[in-house]
mmCIF file of C-alpha atoms and ligand atoms in Angstrom:
data_model
loop_
_atom_site.group_PDB
_atom_site.id
_atom_site.type_symbol
_atom_site.label_atom_id
_atom_site.label_comp_id
_atom_site.label_asym_id
_atom_site.label_seq_id
_atom_site.Cartn_x
_atom_site.Cartn_y
_atom_site.Cartn_z
ATOM 1 C CA UNK A 1 1.530 -43.291 -24.763
ATOM 2 C CA UNK A 2 4.388 -43.744 -27.206
ATOM 3 C CA UNK A 3 7.980 -43.241 -26.112
ATOM 4 C CA UNK A 4 9.114 -39.811 -27.258
ATOM 5 C CA UNK A 5 12.402 -39.998 -29.138
ATOM 6 C CA UNK A 6 14.972 -37.348 -30.048
ATOM 7 C CA UNK A 7 17.362 -38.283 -32.855
ATOM 8 C CA UNK A 8 20.696 -36.440 -32.702
ATOM 9 C CA UNK A 9 22.536 -36.015 -36.015
ATOM 10 C CA UNK A 10 25.477 -34.175 -37.570
ATOM 11 C CA UNK A 11 25.360 -35.166 -41.228
ATOM 12 C CA UNK A 12 23.510 -36.934 -43.998
ATOM 13 C CA UNK A 13 21.049 -38.714 -41.753
ATOM 14 C CA UNK A 14 20.587 -42.038 -43.511
ATOM 15 C CA UNK A 15 20.108 -43.694 -40.133
ATOM 16 C CA UNK A 16 17.512 -41.058 -39.254
ATOM 17 C CA UNK A 17 15.791 -41.927 -42.539
ATOM 18 C CA UNK A 18 15.801 -45.618 -41.622
ATOM 19 C CA UNK A 19 14.096 -44.727 -38.333
ATOM 20 C CA UNK A 20 11.506 -42.570 -40.106
ATOM 21 C CA UNK A 21 10.797 -45.316 -42.660
ATOM 22 C CA UNK A 22 10.486 -47.977 -39.960
ATOM 23 C CA UNK A 23 7.174 -46.565 -38.678
ATOM 24 C CA UNK A 24 7.986 -47.373 -35.088
ATOM 25 C CA UNK A 25 5.167 -48.848 -33.046
ATOM 26 C CA UNK A 26 6.238 -48.184 -29.466
ATOM 27 C CA UNK A 27 7.995 -44.885 -30.126
ATOM 28 C CA UNK A 28 7.672 -41.691 -32.123
ATOM 29 C CA UNK A 29 10.381 -39.332 -33.316
ATOM 30 C CA UNK A 30 9.378 -36.118 -31.586
ATOM 31 C CA UNK A 31 12.512 -34.071 -32.318
ATOM 32 C CA UNK A 32 15.644 -34.025 -34.480
ATOM 33 C CA UNK A 33 18.664 -32.157 -33.120
ATOM 34 C CA UNK A 34 21.589 -31.330 -35.389
ATOM 35 C CA UNK A 35 24.956 -30.177 -34.101
ATOM 36 C CA UNK A 36 25.611 -28.580 -37.491
ATOM 37 C CA UNK A 37 23.515 -26.211 -39.605
ATOM 38 C CA UNK A 38 22.662 -27.027 -43.202
ATOM 39 C CA UNK A 39 23.059 -30.806 -43.057
ATOM 40 C CA UNK A 40 20.827 -33.060 -45.141
ATOM 41 C CA UNK A 41 19.428 -34.778 -42.040
ATOM 42 C CA UNK A 42 17.508 -31.544 -41.342
ATOM 43 C CA UNK A 43 15.872 -31.755 -44.758
ATOM 44 C CA UNK A 44 14.840 -35.342 -43.997
ATOM 45 C CA UNK A 45 13.233 -34.213 -40.726
ATOM 46 C CA UNK A 46 11.413 -31.377 -42.479
ATOM 47 C CA UNK A 47 10.041 -33.702 -45.161
ATOM 48 C CA UNK A 48 8.797 -36.109 -42.521
ATOM 49 C CA UNK A 49 7.112 -33.282 -40.600
ATOM 50 C CA UNK A 50 9.349 -33.709 -37.557
ATOM 51 C CA UNK A 51 10.378 -30.588 -35.618
ATOM 52 C CA UNK A 52 14.108 -29.935 -35.627
ATOM 53 C CA UNK A 53 16.565 -27.622 -33.928
ATOM 54 C CA UNK A 54 20.183 -26.798 -34.653
ATOM 55 C CA UNK A 55 22.379 -26.597 -31.589
ATOM 56 C CA UNK A 56 25.758 -25.712 -33.039
ATOM 57 C CA UNK A 57 28.773 -27.299 -31.419
ATOM 58 C CA UNK A 58 31.231 -25.077 -33.256
ATOM 59 C CA UNK A 59 32.163 -21.985 -31.254
ATOM 60 C CA UNK A 60 30.371 -23.224 -28.153
ATOM 61 C CA UNK A 61 31.748 -24.665 -24.923
ATOM 62 C CA UNK A 62 30.744 -28.223 -24.025
ATOM 63 C CA UNK A 63 28.756 -26.897 -21.038
ATOM 64 C CA UNK A 64 26.830 -24.316 -23.045
ATOM 65 C CA UNK A 65 26.159 -26.855 -25.789
ATOM 66 C CA UNK A 66 24.846 -29.473 -23.367
ATOM 67 C CA UNK A 67 22.739 -26.956 -21.500
ATOM 68 C CA UNK A 68 20.954 -25.988 -24.720
ATOM 69 C CA UNK A 69 20.554 -29.639 -25.590
ATOM 70 C CA UNK A 70 18.997 -30.416 -22.216
ATOM 71 C CA UNK A 71 16.610 -27.502 -22.549
ATOM 72 C CA UNK A 72 15.437 -28.772 -25.961
ATOM 73 C CA UNK A 73 15.012 -32.331 -24.655
ATOM 74 C CA UNK A 74 12.930 -31.035 -21.778
ATOM 75 C CA UNK A 75 10.834 -28.771 -23.942
ATOM 76 C CA UNK A 76 9.904 -31.714 -26.181
ATOM 77 C CA UNK A 77 9.466 -34.087 -23.203
ATOM 78 C CA UNK A 78 11.939 -36.590 -24.627
ATOM 79 C CA UNK A 79 12.192 -40.066 -23.076
ATOM 80 C CA UNK A 80 14.859 -41.604 -25.314
ATOM 81 C CA UNK A 81 17.862 -40.079 -27.101
ATOM 82 C CA UNK A 82 19.224 -41.755 -30.244
ATOM 83 C CA UNK A 83 22.653 -40.780 -31.546
ATOM 84 C CA UNK A 84 22.613 -41.407 -35.289
ATOM 85 C CA UNK A 85 25.810 -40.127 -36.837
ATOM 86 C CA UNK A 86 26.143 -37.530 -34.075
ATOM 87 C CA UNK A 87 29.754 -36.385 -34.007
ATOM 88 C CA UNK A 88 29.904 -34.799 -30.563
ATOM 89 C CA UNK A 89 31.012 -36.798 -27.545
ATOM 90 C CA UNK A 90 28.694 -36.139 -24.598
ATOM 91 C CA UNK A 91 30.219 -35.469 -21.188
ATOM 92 C CA UNK A 92 29.970 -37.773 -18.213
ATOM 93 C CA UNK A 93 27.834 -35.143 -16.510
ATOM 94 C CA UNK A 94 25.351 -35.346 -19.376
ATOM 95 C CA UNK A 95 25.279 -39.135 -19.884
ATOM 96 C CA UNK A 96 24.826 -39.749 -16.129
ATOM 97 C CA UNK A 97 21.519 -37.934 -16.261
ATOM 98 C CA UNK A 98 20.104 -40.384 -18.796
ATOM 99 C CA UNK A 99 21.053 -43.917 -17.735
ATOM 100 C CA UNK A 100 19.889 -46.481 -20.360
ATOM 101 C CA UNK A 101 18.124 -43.629 -22.146
ATOM 102 C CA UNK A 102 20.783 -42.836 -24.788
ATOM 103 C CA UNK A 103 21.472 -45.192 -27.718
ATOM 104 C CA UNK A 104 24.272 -45.024 -30.257
ATOM 105 C CA UNK A 105 24.921 -46.865 -33.493
ATOM 106 C CA UNK A 106 28.560 -47.694 -34.215
ATOM 107 C CA UNK A 107 29.720 -49.139 -37.540
ATOM 108 C CA UNK A 108 31.832 -52.061 -36.253
ATOM 109 C CA UNK A 109 31.479 -55.081 -34.024
ATOM 110 C CA UNK A 110 32.373 -53.544 -30.659
ATOM 111 C CA UNK A 111 34.921 -53.997 -29.032
ATOM 112 C CA UNK A 112 36.751 -53.923 -32.388
ATOM 113 C CA UNK A 113 37.549 -50.543 -33.949
ATOM 114 C CA UNK A 114 35.767 -48.350 -31.436
ATOM 115 C CA UNK A 115 36.424 -45.663 -28.853
ATOM 116 C CA UNK A 116 37.909 -42.237 -29.274
ATOM 117 C CA UNK A 117 38.937 -41.344 -32.830
ATOM 118 C CA UNK A 118 36.968 -44.179 -34.436
ATOM 119 C CA UNK A 119 34.172 -42.533 -36.357
ATOM 120 C CA UNK A 120 32.962 -42.347 -39.944
ATOM 121 C CA UNK A 121 35.269 -43.780 -42.589
ATOM 122 C CA UNK A 122 38.106 -44.194 -40.082
ATOM 123 C CA UNK A 123 36.369 -47.220 -38.611
ATOM 124 C CA UNK A 124 36.260 -48.967 -41.984
ATOM 125 C CA UNK A 125 39.827 -47.945 -42.858
ATOM 126 C CA UNK A 126 40.982 -49.552 -39.613
ATOM 127 C CA UNK A 127 39.005 -52.746 -40.280
ATOM 128 C CA UNK A 128 40.515 -53.052 -43.774
ATOM 129 C CA UNK A 129 44.028 -52.287 -42.493
ATOM 130 C CA UNK A 130 43.706 -55.069 -39.917
ATOM 131 C CA UNK A 131 42.429 -57.472 -42.549
ATOM 132 C CA UNK A 132 39.338 -58.679 -40.693
ATOM 133 C CA UNK A 133 36.965 -60.839 -42.743
ATOM 134 C CA UNK A 134 33.898 -59.856 -40.764
ATOM 135 C CA UNK A 135 32.848 -56.468 -39.503
ATOM 136 C CA UNK A 136 29.372 -55.099 -38.798
ATOM 137 C CA UNK A 137 27.447 -52.697 -36.615
ATOM 138 C CA UNK A 138 26.556 -52.368 -32.945
ATOM 139 C CA UNK A 139 23.784 -50.523 -31.139
ATOM 140 C CA UNK A 140 24.647 -49.845 -27.519
ATOM 141 C CA UNK A 141 23.627 -47.732 -24.570
ATOM 142 C CA UNK A 142 25.795 -44.674 -24.051
ATOM 143 C CA UNK A 143 27.666 -44.127 -20.814
ATOM 144 C CA UNK A 144 30.745 -42.083 -19.942
ATOM 145 C CA UNK A 145 33.120 -44.392 -21.870
ATOM 146 C CA UNK A 146 33.131 -43.721 -25.642
ATOM 147 C CA UNK A 147 31.485 -46.775 -27.280
ATOM 148 C CA UNK A 148 31.701 -48.500 -23.881
ATOM 149 C CA UNK A 149 28.074 -48.897 -22.791
ATOM 150 C CA UNK A 150 26.010 -52.079 -22.689
ATOM 151 C CA UNK A 151 25.530 -53.713 -26.101
ATOM 152 C CA UNK A 152 21.902 -54.042 -27.263
ATOM 153 C CA UNK A 153 22.179 -55.557 -30.755
ATOM 154 C CA UNK A 154 24.940 -56.495 -33.192
ATOM 155 C CA UNK A 155 24.975 -57.686 -36.780
ATOM 156 C CA UNK A 156 27.919 -59.048 -38.751
ATOM 157 C CA UNK A 157 28.754 -58.052 -42.328
ATOM 158 C CA UNK A 158 31.263 -59.708 -44.652
ATOM 159 C CA UNK A 159 34.398 -57.904 -45.815
ATOM 160 C CA UNK A 160 35.133 -58.668 -49.466
ATOM 161 C CA UNK A 161 38.312 -58.654 -51.538
ATOM 162 C CA UNK A 162 38.847 -55.280 -53.159
ATOM 163 C CA UNK A 163 36.712 -53.382 -50.644
ATOM 164 C CA UNK A 164 37.527 -49.706 -50.210
ATOM 165 C CA UNK A 165 36.508 -47.928 -46.984
ATOM 166 C CA UNK A 166 33.633 -46.320 -48.904
ATOM 167 C CA UNK A 167 32.346 -49.608 -50.339
ATOM 168 C CA UNK A 168 32.578 -51.310 -46.957
ATOM 169 C CA UNK A 169 30.849 -48.383 -45.224
ATOM 170 C CA UNK A 170 27.961 -48.618 -47.664
ATOM 171 C CA UNK A 171 27.605 -52.388 -47.179
ATOM 172 C CA UNK A 172 27.653 -52.044 -43.377
ATOM 173 C CA UNK A 173 24.945 -49.385 -43.583
ATOM 174 C CA UNK A 174 22.720 -51.346 -45.964
ATOM 175 C CA UNK A 175 23.095 -54.771 -44.387
ATOM 176 C CA UNK A 176 23.405 -53.810 -40.738
ATOM 177 C CA UNK A 177 22.918 -50.210 -39.557
ATOM 178 C CA UNK A 178 19.647 -49.370 -41.275
ATOM 179 C CA UNK A 179 18.035 -52.565 -39.971
ATOM 180 C CA UNK A 180 19.634 -52.752 -36.564
ATOM 181 C CA UNK A 181 18.962 -49.205 -35.389
ATOM 182 C CA UNK A 182 15.160 -49.300 -35.889
ATOM 183 C CA UNK A 183 15.050 -52.748 -34.238
ATOM 184 C CA UNK A 184 16.962 -51.555 -31.191
ATOM 185 C CA UNK A 185 14.983 -48.324 -30.922
ATOM 186 C CA UNK A 186 11.738 -50.303 -31.070
ATOM 187 C CA UNK A 187 12.957 -52.678 -28.353
ATOM 188 C CA UNK A 188 14.021 -49.930 -25.968
ATOM 189 C CA UNK A 189 10.938 -47.792 -26.720
ATOM 190 C CA UNK A 190 8.738 -50.749 -25.813
ATOM 191 C CA UNK A 191 10.712 -51.319 -22.626
ATOM 192 C CA UNK A 192 10.285 -47.671 -21.611
ATOM 193 C CA UNK A 193 6.599 -47.685 -22.482
ATOM 194 C CA UNK A 194 6.007 -50.767 -20.354
ATOM 195 C CA UNK A 195 7.970 -49.408 -17.406
ATOM 196 C CA UNK A 196 5.640 -46.414 -17.088
HETATM 197 C C1 LIG B 1 27.026 -44.083 -39.642
HETATM 198 O O1 LIG B 1 28.009 -44.916 -40.188
HETATM 199 C C2 LIG B 1 26.949 -44.303 -38.160
HETATM 200 O O2 LIG B 1 27.166 -45.616 -37.768
HETATM 201 C C3 LIG B 1 28.060 -43.446 -37.678
HETATM 202 O O3 LIG B 1 28.014 -42.295 -38.508
HETATM 203 C C4 LIG B 1 27.411 -42.620 -39.747
HETATM 204 C C5 LIG B 1 26.234 -41.709 -39.918
HETATM 205 O O4 LIG B 1 25.622 -41.751 -41.155
HETATM 206 N N1 LIG B 1 27.995 -43.246 -36.272
HETATM 207 P P1 LIG B 1 24.217 -41.060 -41.387
HETATM 208 O O5 LIG B 1 24.346 -39.579 -41.017
HETATM 209 O O6 LIG B 1 23.173 -41.747 -40.559
HETATM 210 O O7 LIG B 1 23.956 -41.203 -42.854
#
């Protein structure tokens, strides 16, 4: 049986699209969860015929939000959770329940430019401000420390003269994130499948 995957999103969902397009062998995307209504990632799920639910973070307590999330993961019998541009930090109580079963993609070479406050364009702004010549992306397991779990895969990407945060973000996505995330998800899905 394939590993059943939930992809958690909050925005455009280009990483979700990369996972859909990858035609995973060991895993299948069984559910998409969005923390925001109306985002384009939901449209991508719909077009791919993947069930989706919106569990709004806004106006909800962390406990209530996570309880709804857990109920959805149970209902869809999810084995592996993939955070792909998911903008909500999960509590220690939540992450403890899923050891080595939650993956995140972060758009830098951890431990550079990561942790609380480093998300979206801010990561690339920080890399440019520091003047690094190489940046990249990291897929890691999620534990109670933001961006602190075990690293699964990393890929370096060159920073070029004249880069803006937007240009660099796009290059990191194209050259690293969209390749790395499907690779890591395949690896972990296979591991879970074999451990059954
Ligand atoms: C990506 O840069 C990802 O690394 C970060 O948030 C962004 C999400 O983009 N965590 P998308 O929604 O997958 O297009």
